[in-house]
Amino acid sequence: MARSTTFQLIPFSTEADGQLAVTGIVSRNGRCLTLSYQLSGDIGLLLLPDQVDVPSRCDELWRATCCECFFRVVGHSEYFELNVSPSGNWNVYHFTGYRAGMTVEAAVSELESQTSREGGRFTLHCAVQLDGLVGSRDEVEIGVSCVLQNSNGTTSYWALSHPGQQPDFHHPEAFMLRL
């Protein structure tokens, strides 16, 4: 049975990219987690890398414009971080606890993603198979976020909430959605 919920991200700083909005949908259908991010407004302000011919697993995607999703089984401290660049490059990391024990998650060997840009909208859609990560009956807590790099050299951090003094997508209170 498929379950889904919509989201709207807020910037960490109230002065960040006031001409933009980040919304989307996260869905789970058994063993597949699907995310659709929609950036709308003056997207010409953003540095959006071109789509690559053959997307691959890459580290440090969060240093540029990147859509992210953090998820864990309810009641567990270990979690996963999914990074997807507008270029199509991606990665999935496993953490044993809050910002601890980070490793590349070998159970995920590929990721489907596609992007579109139309007028004042940029959409990134991706799907990750959950086999080997969470059980099909496990309820998961999800934190959705993104890093947006602006053409003027600034970077803004967007999430469902910002519970700390600094942007921190890993914060346990940032996992606000359940599926």
Backbone as a ProteinNet text record, in pm:
[ID]
protein_1_A
[PRIMARY]
MARSTTFQLIPFSTEADGQLAVTGIVSRNGRCLTLSYQLSGDIGLLLLPDQVDVPSRCDELWRATCCECFFRVVGHSEYFELNVSPSGNWNVYHFTGYRAGMTVEAAVSELESQTSREGGRFTLHCAVQLDGLVGSRDEVEIGVSCVLQNSNGTTSYWALSHPGQQPDFHHPEAFMLRL
[TERTIARY]
83.6	0	89.1	65.3	143.8	94	189.1	158.5	241.1	185.6	260.9	217.9	302.7	273	344.4	286.2	348.3	439.2	528.9	615.2	641.2	675.1	719.3	839.7	952.5	1074.9	1084.9	1153.5	1175.6	1326.1	1368.1	1511.6	1557.3	1683.6	1738.8	1739.1	1778.5	1784.7	1664.4	1598.8	1481.7	1518.6	1645.8	1687.1	1730.6	1732.7	1781.5	1675.2	1709.9	1629.2	1479.3	1441.1	1300.7	1215.8	1279.6	1205.4	1188.6	1216.8	1207.5	1114.3	1062	984.1	1028.6	1032.6	1068.7	957.6	889.7	779.9	800	715.7	726.1	639	668	594.6	695.2	676.7	754.4	654.6	687.8	598.8	676.1	604	663.7	564.9	614.8	535	615.5	592.7	666.1	814.4	888.1	1033.5	1092.6	1011	1061.1	1020.5	1118.7	1095.2	1113.4	1010.7	1012.6	997.6	1079	1073.2	1062.9	980.8	972.2	989	1092.5	1119.9	1082	1015.4	983.5	1035.2	1127.4	1179.7	1107.4	1044.7	970.6	1005.1	982.1	1015.9	1125	1214.5	1323.4	1438.4	1417.6	1520.1	1643.2	1634.8	1751.8	1860	1823.4	1920.8	2008.8	1965.2	2033.7	2138.3	2241.5	2338.9	2290	2235.8	2184.4	2274.9	2352	2442	2364	2424.6	2362.3	2354.6	2252.8	2235.1	2353.1	2411.9	2521.8	2464.8	2542	2495.7	2479.7	2575	2570.9	2586.9	2474.5	2484	2559.8	2632.4	2709.6	2708.9	2757	2771.2	2887.3	2863.9	2966.1	2959	3073.2	3078.8	3067.8	3030.4	3025.9	2933.7	2824.3	2727.7	2664.7	2660.8	2600.9	2680.1	2795.6	2874.6	2821	2723.1	2658.9	2508.1	2432	2288.1	2262.3	2183	2162.7	2032.4	1954.1	1834	1872	1821.3	1859.5	1737.6	1753.1	1649.8	1720.1	1676.2	1727.7	1613.6	1642.2	1535.1	1589.5	1501	1536.4	1409.5	1428.4	1317.3	1278.9	1150.2	1101.5	1160.5	1216	1272.1	1418.1	1478.9	1619.7	1705.2	1830.5	1920.4	1999.5	2017.3	2088.6	1996.9	2058.4	1978.4	2057.2	1987.6	2045.1	2028	2124.3	2120.2	2129.1	2031.6	2026.8	2058.5	2154.8	2189.9	2168.4	2099.4	2078.7	2103.5	2195.9	2227.2	2135.9	2105.8	2033.9	2106	2235.4	2310.9	2272.4	2209.5	2177.2	2272.1	2387.5	2479	2414.5	2453.6	2384	2476.3	2425.6	2491.2	2394	2418.2	2343.7	2446.2	2431.1	2521.5	2443.9	2514.1	2458.6	2529.9	2454.2	2509.4	2466.1	2556	2523.2	2453.4	2464.8	2402.1	2417	2376.5	2379.3	2519.2	2532.4	2657.6	2774.1	2744.3	2847.5	2851	2970.4	2987.5	2944.2	2967.8	2925.2	3001	2924.9	2981.9	2892.9	2950	2870.7	2784.8	2656	2564.3	2572.9	2635.6	2659.4	2532.5	2427.2	2303.8	2234	2269.1	2211.9	2319.1	2295.1	2395.1	2354	2228.6	2183.1	2065.7	2042.5	1932.9	1871.6	1741.5	1670.9	1644.8	1673	1636.6	1612.1	1532.7	1508.2	1475.1	1506.3	1480.5	1407.4	1341.9	1282.3	1286.5	1298	1300.7	1204.9	1106.5	1004.5	964.6	990.8	956.9	1024.7	946.2	998.2	996.3	1006.4	1003.9	1114.4	1174.1	1269.9	1220.6	1211.3	1164.1	1269.4	1293.3	1381.4	1300.3	1297.9	1224.5	1325.4	1320.9	1412.1	1343.3	1396.4	1343.4	1459.8	1452.1	1555.6	1489.1	1548.1	1499.7	1547.2	1458.2	1488	1535.3	1547.5	1595	1728.4	1738.6	1861.9	1878	1784.5	1792.4	1687.8	1563	1452.6	1356.6	1286.9	1189.6	1066.4	997.6	880.9	766.9	764.1	658.7	704.8	832.5	884.6	832.2	787.3	749.8	878.8	891.7	1013.1	981.5	1078.5	1075.4	1164.7	1120.4	1188.7	1213.1	1331.9	1365	1400.2	1332.6	1356.4	1426.8	1525.1	1602	1667.2	1726.5	1807.2	1902.6	2009.4	2109.2	2095.2	2082.6	2069.5	2184	2259.9	2371.6	2323.3	2344.1	2297.5	2408.6	2369.6	2468.3	2551.6	2506.6	2585.7	2688	2699.1	2799	2748.9	2624.6	2570.9	2508.3	2495	2432.1	2323.7	2207	2099.1	2064.2	2012.4	1984.2	1834.9	1766.7	1621.9	1587	1489.2	1446.7	1303.1	1248.7	1114.8	1112.5	1222.2	1239.4	1388.3	1422.2	1562.1	1570.7	1582.9	1578	1703.6	1814.6	1938.3	1975.7	2089.2	2141.9	2204.9	2240.9	2300.1	2218.7	2225.7	2158.2	2212.8	2124.3	2165.6	2058.1	2072.4	1974.3	1976.1	2083.8	2097.4	2026.3	1987.2	1929.1	1810.3	1801.1	1690.9	1552.3	1537.2	1406.1	1371.1	1465.4	1439.3	1367.1	1359.7	1290.5	1141.2	1069.9	935.3	822.7	851.2	747.8	753.5	639.6	636.1	560	618.3	552.3	575.5
-117.4	0	125.1	212.5	335.5	438.6	507.1	617	735.9	855.1	974.3	1093.9	1193.4	1318.9	1432	1548.7	1665.7	1733.1	1816.5	1892.9	2031.2	2122.1	2256.7	2287.1	2317.1	2345.1	2493.8	2523.1	2661.4	2687.1	2809.2	2837.5	2859.3	2827	2849.5	2997.9	3079.6	3224	3288.4	3380.8	3447.2	3536.5	3571.9	3656.2	3573.4	3441.1	3354.6	3332.9	3366.1	3331.8	3353	3474.3	3504.9	3495	3483.4	3473.9	3329.3	3234.4	3092.7	3019.6	2907.9	2816.9	2675.4	2589	2448.9	2363.8	2289.3	2202.4	2065.8	1971.6	1841.3	1736.1	1613	1495.3	1385.4	1317.3	1197.6	1082.2	971.5	855.4	729.5	634.4	503.6	398	310.5	198.6	72.9	15.1	-104.3	-79.7	-125.7	-120	-3.2	93	205.6	338.4	426.8	562	656.2	736.3	828.1	971.2	1059.3	1200.4	1285.6	1388.1	1488.8	1624.6	1696.5	1830.4	1929.1	2036.8	2140.3	2273.9	2331.8	2464.3	2560.4	2660.9	2755.6	2898.9	2988.7	3129.3	3169.2	3252.5	3300.7	3200	3085.9	2980.7	3019.3	3127.1	3178.5	3224.7	3244.8	3283.1	3165.9	3044.2	2924.7	2871.9	2812.8	2738	2593.5	2555.8	2420.8	2350.2	2250.6	2182.8	2112.4	2106.5	2037.3	1888.3	1825.7	1681.1	1611.5	1512.1	1435.4	1319.9	1271.9	1161	1031.8	1004.7	882.5	921	935.9	970.9	863.8	907.6	811.8	851.4	760.3	784	881.2	990.4	1092	1137.5	1171	1224.6	1376.6	1430.4	1574.1	1653	1592.6	1662.7	1781.1	1776.1	1882.7	2012.9	2013.2	2136.9	2228.8	2179.8	2257.7	2232.2	2281.5	2258	2107.3	2064.5	1922.3	1901.2	1803.2	1763.8	1647.2	1649.9	1549.8	1492.7	1369.5	1304.7	1218.9	1231.5	1151.4	1061.9	934.8	846.8	739.6	694.8	590.5	517.6	397.2	322.4	390.2	406.8	469	395.1	472.8	415.5	376.4	391.5	356.1	482.6	471.3	586.4	583.9	465.7	463	516.8	580.9	641.3	646.1	687.5	695.1	836.9	876.6	1007.3	985.4	1039.3	1032.6	1171.4	1181.2	1307	1289	1384.2	1380.8	1521.1	1529.7	1655.9	1673.6	1797.9	1820.3	1759.2	1731.7	1668.4	1522.8	1463.7	1320.6	1239.7	1295.7	1225.8	1211.6	1109.7	1076.1	1002	982.9	895.4	864.3	753	714.4	675.6	735.3	708.3	644.3	564.5	504.1	565.2	600.8	652.9	561.3	530.7	444.7	522.5	652.9	741.1	883.3	978.9	1119.1	1160.2	1181.3	1221.5	1127.4	1002.1	905.4	786.8	733.5	610	618.5	730.3	748.2	655.6	579.2	494.4	503.8	477.7	468.7	343.1	355.8	242.7	154.1	37.4	-54.1	-124.1	-128.2	-195.6	-121.8	5.2	82.8	97.8	37.4	42.4	131.4	175.3	266.7	347.9	457.7	545.8	605	601.6	662	808.7	896.1	1037	1100.9	1204.1	1283	1424.8	1517.8	1658	1722.7	1831.8	1912.2	2058.2	2143.2	2287.5	2351.2	2422.4	2483.2	2615.8	2724	2856.4	2881.1	2914.2	2941.5	2821.1	2700.2	2578.7	2482.6	2424.7	2316.7	2199.8	2082.4	1963.5	1855.5	1793.1	1677.8	1564.5	1453.1	1334.5	1222.1	1150.4	1038	925.7	806.1	688.1	602.1	556	468.7	342.3	228.5	100.5	83.4	38.6	27.2	-112.5	-204.3	-339.8	-332.2	-401.2	-401.3	-280.9	-184.2	-64.9	-67.8	-85.6	-94.8	-203.8	-263.4	-366.3	-307.5	-386.7	-336.8	-296	-349.7	-314.6	-212.3	-176.4	-79.1	60.3	129.6	269.7	351.6	446.9	528.1	674.1	738.6	882.1	945	1057.8	1117.8	1266.5	1310.2	1451.5	1489.7	1587.8	1631.4	1767.3	1785.7	1910.2	1933.5	2051.5	2078.5	2193.7	2192.2	2297.8	2368.8	2500.1	2576.2	2675	2659.8	2750.6	2856.9	2981.8	3095.2	3143.8	3200.9	3250.4	3366.3	3429.1	3537	3484.5	3351.2	3290.8	3250.8	3283.4	3244.5	3105.3	3043.2	2912.2	2921	2862.9	2859.2	2713.8	2693.9	2560.2	2551.9	2457.3	2444.6	2309.7	2310.4	2186.5	2201.2	2091.3	2094.5	2180.8	2176.5	2260	2276.8	2372.7	2398.9	2404.8	2287.8	2284.9	2335	2352.3	2394.8	2538.4	2578.7	2713.7	2731.6	2621.5	2620.6	2524.2	2536.3	2437.8	2298.1	2203.6	2068.6	1969.8	1920.3	1826.3	1693	1662.4	1536.7	1539.2	1654.8	1669	1574.4	1498.3	1402.7	1465.3	1591.9	1657.9	1700.3	1686.5	1722.5	1609.9	1490.3	1376.8	1389.3	1471.7	1512	1435.4	1368.2	1297.3	1148.4	1081.8	935.6	868.4	760.5	676	529.4
0	0	0	-92.6	-104	-3.3	57.3	148.7	104.6	118.7	78.6	162.2	160.9	228.3	155.1	159.8	98.1	199.9	151.3	240.2	183.7	272.9	236.2	323.3	259.7	332.8	363.4	474	512.2	516.8	480.8	485.4	629.6	656.6	790	823.5	727.8	747.2	679.5	748.3	690.4	572.8	561.3	449	328	342.3	234.1	127.5	7.1	-109.4	-89.9	-48.6	-27.1	-152.1	-268.1	-393.2	-437.8	-346.6	-380.5	-284.6	-331	-246.4	-281.4	-179.3	-200.1	-140.3	-226.9	-185.5	-248.6	-211.8	-274.5	-211.5	-251.9	-204.8	-176.7	-64.1	-35.4	-23.8	-89.7	-93.2	-61.2	-5.2	19.8	-25	-110.9	-158.4	-128.7	-12.2	27.5	39	-59.3	-57.2	-134.6	-173.5	-252.6	-188.4	-171.2	-121.4	-239.6	-267.6	-381.2	-331.2	-386.4	-349.8	-475.1	-466.3	-571.6	-506	-546.7	-497	-606.5	-568.6	-665.7	-613	-686.7	-655.7	-746.6	-689.1	-771.7	-731	-822.9	-802.8	-899.5	-853.6	-939	-937.7	-1005.8	-1004.4	-1085.4	-1159.6	-1230.1	-1134.1	-1007.4	-905.1	-862	-892.1	-842.1	-938.2	-881.3	-959.9	-965.4	-1080.6	-1101.2	-1201	-1154.9	-1248	-1358.7	-1476.2	-1588.8	-1561.8	-1619	-1608.7	-1676.6	-1610.1	-1668.2	-1749.6	-1846.7	-1930.9	-1851.8	-1764	-1684.1	-1536.4	-1464.1	-1322	-1244	-1142.7	-1063.7	-917	-834.7	-691.1	-671	-597.7	-572.8	-427.8	-370.8	-235.5	-236.9	-123	-96.3	-189	-229.2	-313.3	-240.4	-107.8	-27.2	-33.1	-94.1	-105.6	-215.8	-292.2	-398.6	-388.2	-484.8	-483.1	-480.2	-381.4	-357.6	-281	-322.6	-248.9	-158	-36	62.4	132.5	179.4	258.2	363	486.1	596.2	643	668.1	714.5	807.5	899.1	994.3	1036.7	1084.7	1141.1	1272.6	1295.5	1418.8	1539.3	1633.6	1755.2	1745	1628.7	1609.1	1600.5	1642.5	1632	1501.3	1441.2	1313.1	1203.9	1102.9	997	866.9	762.1	627.7	573.9	491.8	426.4	276.2	204.2	58.6	4.8	-86.2	-153.3	-302.5	-365.4	-510.5	-564.8	-659.5	-725.3	-846.4	-884.1	-1009.7	-1130.2	-1116.7	-1225.8	-1244.6	-1142.7	-1144.2	-1057.7	-1023.2	-934.1	-796.3	-723	-599.7	-502.4	-379.3	-282.7	-170.1	-102.4	17	122.4	241.7	353.7	468.4	546.9	667.8	787.8	890.8	1015.8	1129	1220.3	1334.2	1445.6	1446.2	1543.9	1495.3	1578.1	1538	1491.3	1360.4	1295	1326.2	1356.6	1395.9	1299.2	1278.1	1201.3	1056.4	991.9	852.9	758.5	678.6	573.4	450.1	334.9	212.7	224.6	195.6	207.8	83.4	100.5	-11.5	-60.2	21.5	-20.1	-134.4	-155.6	-265.8	-372.7	-487.5	-594.5	-711.3	-711.3	-816.2	-763.3	-829.9	-790.1	-916.4	-922.8	-1035	-1004.6	-1099.8	-1082.2	-1217.7	-1216.3	-1336.9	-1294.7	-1383.1	-1354.5	-1471.3	-1440.7	-1547.5	-1503.4	-1601.4	-1576.9	-1675	-1617.7	-1701.7	-1639.6	-1710.9	-1659.3	-1526.2	-1425.1	-1292.5	-1200.9	-1258	-1176.6	-1216.4	-1115	-1133.7	-1049.1	-1109.1	-1038.8	-1042.7	-928.7	-919	-859.4	-928.9	-885.3	-870.2	-757.5	-739.1	-661.9	-677.8	-609.1	-564.2	-438.7	-384	-330.7	-363.9	-313	-168.9	-82.8	59.5	100.7	4.5	35.2	107.5	220.7	297.1	388.6	380.6	465.6	576.4	537.8	634.1	587	681.4	647.6	582.4	502.4	429.8	523.3	644.3	740.6	844.2	840.8	936.5	905.6	1009.5	992.7	996.8	905.1	899.8	930.5	996.1	1019.3	913.5	859	744.2	768.5	733	730.2	587.7	533	395.6	401.1	314.3	316.4	180.8	165.4	47.5	74	-1.3	-0.9	-134.4	-132.2	-255.9	-267.2	-373.4	-398.8	-496.4	-458	-534.9	-628.1	-740.2	-837.3	-781.6	-671.9	-611.9	-511	-498.8	-411.3	-273.9	-240.6	-110.4	-118.3	-2.4	8.6	113.6	83.5	181.8	212.3	333.2	383.9	416.6	354.5	364	426.3	518.1	582.6	633.1	681.7	740.4	865.3	941	1060	1084	1166.3	1202.1	1354.9	1419.8	1566.2	1637.2	1567.7	1632.8	1603.9	1659.6	1640	1501.8	1438.7	1304.4	1217.7	1084.4	1000.9	1033.4	1059.5	1096.8	1052.3	931.3	876.9	950.4	1022.6	1095.4	1231.2	1278.4	1412.1	1426.5	1535.8	1553.8	1541.3	1580.5	1570.8	1427.9	1334	1194.2	1118.7	1179.1	1117.5	1151.9	1077.9	1116.6	1046.6	936.8	862.7	895.5	887.5	910.6	797.3	750.1	649.2	684.4
[MASK]
+++++++++++++++++++++++++++++++++++++++++++++++++++++++++++++++++++++++++++++++++++++++++++++++++++++++++++++++++++++++++++++++++++++++++++++++++++++++++++++++++++++++++++++++++++

